[in-house]
Tab-separated table of C-alpha atoms in Angstrom:
chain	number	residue	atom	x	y	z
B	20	UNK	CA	119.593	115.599	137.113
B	21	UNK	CA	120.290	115.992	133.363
B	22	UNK	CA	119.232	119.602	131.643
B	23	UNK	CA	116.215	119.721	129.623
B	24	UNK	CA	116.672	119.967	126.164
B	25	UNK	CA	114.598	122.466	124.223
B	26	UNK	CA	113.180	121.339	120.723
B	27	UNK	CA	112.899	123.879	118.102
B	28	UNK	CA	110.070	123.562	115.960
B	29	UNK	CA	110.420	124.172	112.289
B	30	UNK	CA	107.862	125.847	110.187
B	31	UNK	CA	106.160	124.224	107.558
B	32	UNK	CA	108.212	125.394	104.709
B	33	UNK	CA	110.931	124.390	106.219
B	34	UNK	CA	109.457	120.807	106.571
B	35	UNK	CA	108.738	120.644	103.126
B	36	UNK	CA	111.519	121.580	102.130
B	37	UNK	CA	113.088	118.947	103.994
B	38	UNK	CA	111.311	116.705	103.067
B	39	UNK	CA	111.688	117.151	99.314
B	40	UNK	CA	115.232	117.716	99.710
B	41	UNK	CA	115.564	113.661	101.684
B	42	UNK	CA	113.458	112.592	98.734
B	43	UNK	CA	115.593	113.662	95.825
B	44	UNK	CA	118.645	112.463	97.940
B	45	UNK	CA	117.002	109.070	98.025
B	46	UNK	CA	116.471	109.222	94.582
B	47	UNK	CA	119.206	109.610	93.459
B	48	UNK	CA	120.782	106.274	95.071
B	49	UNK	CA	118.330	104.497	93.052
B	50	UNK	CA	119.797	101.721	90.413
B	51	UNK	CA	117.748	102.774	87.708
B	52	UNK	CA	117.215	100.370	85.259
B	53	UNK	CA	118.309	100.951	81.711
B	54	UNK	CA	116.254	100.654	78.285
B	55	UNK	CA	116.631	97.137	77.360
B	56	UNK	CA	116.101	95.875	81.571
B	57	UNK	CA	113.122	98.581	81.239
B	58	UNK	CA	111.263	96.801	78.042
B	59	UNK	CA	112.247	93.251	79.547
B	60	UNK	CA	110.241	94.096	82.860
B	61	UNK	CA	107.589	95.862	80.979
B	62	UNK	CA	107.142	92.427	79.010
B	63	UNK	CA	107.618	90.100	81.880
B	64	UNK	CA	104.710	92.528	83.503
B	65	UNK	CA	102.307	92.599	81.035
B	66	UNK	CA	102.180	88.873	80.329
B	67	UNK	CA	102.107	87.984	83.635
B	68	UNK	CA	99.078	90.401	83.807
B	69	UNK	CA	97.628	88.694	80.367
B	70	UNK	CA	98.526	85.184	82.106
B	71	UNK	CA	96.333	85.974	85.101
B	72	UNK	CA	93.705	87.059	83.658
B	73	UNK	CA	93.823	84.662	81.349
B	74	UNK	CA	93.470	81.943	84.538
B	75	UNK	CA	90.731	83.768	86.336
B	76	UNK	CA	88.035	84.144	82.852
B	77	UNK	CA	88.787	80.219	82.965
B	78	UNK	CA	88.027	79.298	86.604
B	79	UNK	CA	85.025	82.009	86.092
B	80	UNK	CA	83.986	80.379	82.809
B	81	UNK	CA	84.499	76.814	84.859
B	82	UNK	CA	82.746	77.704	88.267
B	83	UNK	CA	79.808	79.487	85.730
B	84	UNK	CA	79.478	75.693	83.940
B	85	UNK	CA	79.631	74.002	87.105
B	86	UNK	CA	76.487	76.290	89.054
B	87	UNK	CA	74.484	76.251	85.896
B	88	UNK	CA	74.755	72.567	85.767
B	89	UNK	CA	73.801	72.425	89.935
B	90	UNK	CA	71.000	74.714	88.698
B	91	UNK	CA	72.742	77.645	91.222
B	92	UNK	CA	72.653	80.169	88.266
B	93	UNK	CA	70.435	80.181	85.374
């Protein structure tokens, strides 16, 4: 028979502490990107937000057309 281990339970400042402390280690192993990768993603994100959009307001526009002429929507 193997002894029973006893857990100590940390307090709650000690958990946050611990927790913040793991976070900011984690942090810092990030690759952060620099400025010109940084503008380059921001550009690539945006368009590709303006590009979606852009698709849905035409399948709206087109399904809108398309139940008005069914006489679905008036």
């Amino acid at each position: 028979m193997q002894p029973t281990k006893t857990i100590k339970k940390e307090s709650p400042a000690q958990g946050f502490r611990r927790f913040f402390r793991n976070v900011t280690a984690e942090l810092k192993k990030v690759n952060w990107p620099n400025r010109k990768e940084l503008t380059t993603y921001t550009i690539v994100v945006i368009a590709t937000v303006f590009l979606v959009s852009f698709i849905i307001w035409v399948w709206d526009i087109g399904l809108t057309v398309v139940f008005k002429a069914m006489g679905f929507y008036r």
